[in-house]
Short mmCIF file of C-alpha atoms and ligand atoms in Angstrom, two decimals:
data_model
loop_
_atom_site.label_atom_id
_atom_site.label_comp_id
_atom_site.label_asym_id
_atom_site.label_seq_id
_atom_site.Cartn_x
_atom_site.Cartn_y
_atom_site.Cartn_z
CA VAL L 636 -63.58 31.55 3.61
CA TYR L 637 -61.65 33.64 5.91
CA PRO L 638 -58.64 31.94 7.21
CA ILE L 639 -59.23 32.20 10.74
CA VAL L 640 -60.78 30.03 13.53
CA VAL L 641 -62.78 31.85 16.05
CA ALA L 642 -62.76 30.83 19.46
CA LEU L 643 -66.50 30.53 20.84
CA ASP L 644 -65.22 31.98 24.53
CA ALA L 645 -68.87 32.76 25.06
CA ASP L 646 -72.18 31.47 26.80
CA TYR L 647 -73.91 28.89 24.91
CA SER L 648 -76.61 30.79 23.22
CA LYS L 649 -74.44 33.71 21.98
CA ALA L 650 -71.77 31.18 21.10
CA LEU L 651 -74.82 29.31 18.81
CA GLU L 652 -75.84 32.42 17.53
CA ILE L 653 -72.47 33.42 16.05
CA ALA L 654 -71.26 29.91 14.84
CA ARG L 655 -74.88 29.97 12.79
CA GLU L 656 -73.90 33.41 11.50
CA LEU L 657 -70.14 32.44 10.16
CA ALA L 658 -70.88 29.24 9.07
CA GLY L 659 -69.48 29.02 5.96
CA LEU L 660 -67.32 32.42 6.18
CA VAL L 661 -64.16 31.06 8.28
CA ALA L 662 -62.15 28.05 8.88
CA GLY L 663 -63.47 26.58 12.01
CA PHE L 664 -64.05 27.45 15.61
CA LYS L 665 -62.71 26.28 18.87
CA ILE L 666 -64.53 25.43 21.78
CA GLY L 667 -62.92 25.08 24.93
CA TRP L 668 -63.77 24.17 28.68
CA ASP L 669 -66.46 27.04 29.34
CA LEU L 670 -68.53 25.77 26.56
CA ILE L 671 -68.13 22.14 27.64
CA LEU L 672 -68.47 22.80 30.73
CA GLU L 673 -71.35 24.31 30.69
CA ARG L 674 -73.59 22.27 27.87
CA GLY L 675 -71.23 19.13 27.77
CA ILE L 676 -69.69 16.91 24.84
CA SER L 677 -72.63 16.74 23.10
CA ILE L 678 -71.92 20.70 22.09
CA VAL L 679 -69.09 19.07 19.98
CA GLY L 680 -71.17 17.06 17.36
CA GLU L 681 -73.90 20.31 17.56
CA PHE L 682 -71.33 23.00 16.24
CA SER L 683 -69.30 20.54 14.14
CA LYS L 684 -72.52 20.96 12.07
CA LEU L 685 -71.18 24.45 11.25
CA GLY L 686 -67.57 24.06 10.62
CA PRO L 687 -64.83 21.86 11.73
CA ILE L 688 -64.08 22.19 15.44
CA VAL L 689 -61.07 22.08 17.50
CA VAL L 690 -61.27 21.07 20.90
CA ASP L 691 -59.08 23.41 23.10
CA LEU L 692 -58.82 21.58 26.68
CA LYS L 693 -54.75 22.04 26.72
CA ILE L 694 -54.61 18.83 27.67
CA ALA L 695 -51.64 17.56 30.12
CA ASP L 696 -51.81 14.17 31.22
CA VAL L 697 -50.63 10.64 31.36
CA PRO L 698 -50.73 9.29 27.95
CA HIS L 699 -53.25 6.28 28.86
CA ILE L 700 -55.76 9.13 30.32
CA SER L 701 -54.97 11.71 27.84
CA GLU L 702 -55.65 9.18 24.61
CA ARG L 703 -59.01 8.55 26.30
CA ILE L 704 -60.09 11.83 26.44
CA ALA L 705 -58.83 12.32 23.04
CA LYS L 706 -60.55 9.49 21.63
CA LYS L 707 -63.92 10.90 22.99
CA LEU L 708 -63.45 14.31 21.57
CA ILE L 709 -62.81 12.90 18.02
CA SER L 710 -65.64 10.90 18.15
CA ALA L 711 -68.07 13.34 19.40
CA GLY L 712 -67.59 15.29 15.94
CA ALA L 713 -64.23 17.45 16.53
CA CYS L 714 -61.89 17.25 13.97
CA CYS L 715 -58.99 18.26 15.90
CA ILE L 716 -57.57 19.04 19.74
CA ILE L 717 -55.24 20.65 21.19
CA ALA L 718 -52.83 19.47 23.84
CA HIS L 719 -49.81 20.52 26.08
CA GLY L 720 -46.56 19.94 24.46
CA PHE L 721 -44.40 20.27 27.66
CA LEU L 722 -45.10 16.72 28.75
CA TYR L 723 -42.86 15.54 25.69
CA PRO L 724 -41.95 12.94 25.42
CA SER L 725 -45.18 11.80 27.39
CA SER L 726 -47.38 14.29 25.41
CA LEU L 727 -50.62 13.25 23.37
CA ARG L 728 -49.20 12.92 19.64
CA GLY L 729 -51.33 11.75 16.82
CA ASP L 730 -52.79 13.37 13.13
CA GLU L 731 -55.53 14.75 15.18
CA VAL L 732 -53.08 16.84 17.79
CA TYR L 733 -52.04 20.64 17.91
CA ALA L 734 -49.20 20.51 20.44
CA LEU L 735 -49.01 24.37 22.11
CA ILE L 736 -45.42 24.67 22.31
CA LYS L 737 -44.98 28.65 22.89
CA MET L 738 -47.80 30.45 24.37
CA THR L 739 -49.18 34.31 24.06
CA VAL L 740 -48.44 35.11 27.69
CA PRO L 741 -44.77 34.32 28.84
CA THR L 742 -44.05 30.94 29.92
CA PHE L 743 -41.41 28.15 30.85
CA TYR L 744 -42.38 27.26 26.91
CA ASP L 745 -39.99 30.63 26.03
CA ARG L 746 -37.35 28.56 27.00
CA ILE L 747 -38.05 25.38 25.57
CA TRP L 748 -40.09 25.52 22.64
CA GLN L 749 -37.17 25.24 19.75
CA GLU L 750 -36.19 21.86 21.82
CA LEU L 751 -39.39 21.07 21.95
CA LEU L 752 -39.93 21.63 17.79
CA ASP L 753 -36.98 19.55 17.38
CA SER L 754 -38.42 16.62 19.07
CA LEU L 755 -42.09 16.36 18.73
CA LYS L 756 -43.09 15.92 15.23
CA ASP L 757 -45.51 13.17 14.83
CA VAL L 758 -48.71 15.88 15.08
CA ARG L 759 -50.88 17.61 13.43
CA GLY L 760 -49.45 20.88 13.74
CA TYR L 761 -48.36 23.66 16.56
CA VAL L 762 -50.05 26.13 18.31
CA VAL L 763 -47.63 29.17 18.00
CA PRO L 764 -48.73 33.01 19.25
CA ALA L 765 -49.70 35.72 16.86
CA ASN L 766 -47.95 38.09 18.99
CA ASP L 767 -44.59 36.27 18.38
CA PRO L 768 -44.16 36.29 14.34
CA ARG L 769 -40.11 35.42 14.82
CA ALA L 770 -41.21 32.25 16.42
CA ILE L 771 -43.64 31.76 13.15
CA GLU L 772 -41.35 32.73 10.79
CA GLU L 773 -38.58 30.17 12.49
CA ILE L 774 -41.00 27.07 12.53
CA ARG L 775 -42.60 27.47 9.28
CA ARG L 776 -38.49 27.56 8.11
CA ARG L 777 -37.83 24.37 9.89
CA GLU L 778 -40.87 22.32 8.89
CA GLY L 779 -42.10 23.93 5.63
CA CYS L 780 -45.91 22.54 4.88
CA SER L 781 -45.18 19.79 6.85
CA LYS L 782 -46.92 20.99 9.58
CA ARG L 783 -50.23 23.45 10.13
CA ILE L 784 -49.61 26.21 12.34
CA ILE L 785 -52.57 27.35 14.15
CA SER L 786 -51.96 31.25 16.19
CA PRO L 787 -53.79 32.60 18.79
CA GLY L 788 -53.57 36.41 20.23
CA ILE L 789 -54.81 38.57 18.00
CA GLY L 790 -56.19 41.79 18.98
CA ALA L 791 -56.53 42.26 23.06
CA GLN L 792 -53.33 40.07 23.00
CA GLY L 793 -51.32 42.03 20.88
CA GLY L 794 -51.11 40.59 17.20
CA LYS L 795 -52.68 42.31 14.45
CA PRO L 796 -55.05 40.53 12.00
CA GLY L 797 -52.92 38.99 9.07
CA ASP L 798 -49.48 39.36 10.74
CA ALA L 799 -49.35 35.87 11.95
CA LEU L 800 -50.49 34.63 8.24
CA LYS L 801 -47.74 36.48 7.03
CA ALA L 802 -44.97 35.36 9.35
CA GLY L 803 -45.91 31.56 7.78
CA ALA L 804 -49.29 30.55 9.90
CA ASP L 805 -51.91 28.95 8.36
CA LEU L 806 -55.04 29.98 10.21
CA GLU L 807 -55.05 32.80 13.04
CA ILE L 808 -57.40 32.09 16.23
CA VAL L 809 -59.50 34.84 17.10
CA GLY L 810 -62.06 35.41 19.90
CA ARG L 811 -62.70 38.87 21.83
CA TYR L 812 -61.74 40.79 18.37
CA VAL L 813 -64.58 39.18 16.17
CA LEU L 814 -67.11 38.08 19.33
CA GLU L 815 -66.95 41.80 20.02
CA ASN L 816 -67.47 43.25 16.69
CA LEU L 817 -68.68 40.75 13.78
CA SER L 818 -67.68 43.23 11.22
CA ASN L 819 -64.08 42.95 12.18
CA LEU L 820 -64.09 39.53 10.12
CA SER L 821 -63.31 42.57 7.05
CA SER L 822 -60.03 42.89 8.67
CA TRP L 823 -58.93 38.79 6.71
CA GLU L 824 -60.35 40.44 3.11
CA GLY L 825 -58.12 38.67 1.02
CA ALA L 826 -55.73 37.35 3.34
CA ARG L 827 -54.43 33.64 3.13
CA GLY L 828 -52.52 31.44 5.25
CA ALA L 829 -49.05 30.54 4.41
CA CYS L 830 -49.62 26.60 3.17
CA HIS L 831 -53.08 26.59 2.34
CA GLN L 832 -54.28 24.35 4.73
CA SER L 833 -57.42 23.68 6.51
CA LEU L 834 -58.25 23.03 10.39
O1 3DU V 1058 -57.57 36.84 23.27
P1 3DU V 1058 -58.46 36.27 22.09
O2 3DU V 1058 -60.11 36.92 22.74
O3 3DU V 1058 -58.76 36.36 20.80
O4 3DU V 1058 -58.92 34.64 22.46
C1 3DU V 1058 -57.61 33.94 22.58
C2 3DU V 1058 -58.28 32.53 22.53
O5 3DU V 1058 -56.97 31.65 22.23
C3 3DU V 1058 -58.62 31.84 23.49
O6 3DU V 1058 -59.70 30.65 23.23
C4 3DU V 1058 -57.36 31.21 24.58
O7 3DU V 1058 -57.80 29.77 25.44
C5 3DU V 1058 -56.64 30.54 23.46
N1 3DU V 1058 -55.22 30.60 23.32
C6 3DU V 1058 -54.57 31.69 24.00
O8 3DU V 1058 -54.87 33.12 24.23
C7 3DU V 1058 -53.30 31.68 24.25
C8 3DU V 1058 -52.34 30.88 23.56
O9 3DU V 1058 -51.06 30.62 24.06
C9 3DU V 1058 -53.20 29.62 23.61
C10 3DU V 1058 -54.76 29.78 23.43
#
């Protein structure tokens, strides 16, 4: 199993074709607003038959609303979900939650992510950009294997396949680089996540 999560940023029929082809070969799939707006929440259950699904709605609301959304996604079959960390101490937390603490593009997170990391502990793990291996290294050094690190930003956004894993990530999140050419999967031949953790 390649240590990547394939971001299904495509229309439903293409996403389904790709997920069927990659089932069992990758650590999981990421579904976002795009597919859910096209087909409804039931696609989470449908795709979960093909592998673990992280739902990426980048949740950022008051806790009682965020929790309702999270519950619906988990009962629909998601293994886990992505929420914005910047709302801390009012951000969504829990064993199914990956907190976004830094992005692949410049954002205000660049000024606060280390502080966030100090405080935002009761989560499954962190979403950390693959194009910033130094941040990944620092987080892994500080957290050991107690937290998962998943990293988007491979290919078009500047990260090279495998670099985030070498820096300490568990899984790389990949969209276009794989969606446009499935044979690019071979870039991860022999690659392993730093702590051998699943999605
Ligand atoms: O650049 P790609 O085609 O590999 O797509 C990256 C995916 O990762 C995409 O689904 C996007 O929503 C997500 N993502 C980022 O690109 C950057 C972040 O900081 C967090 C998530």
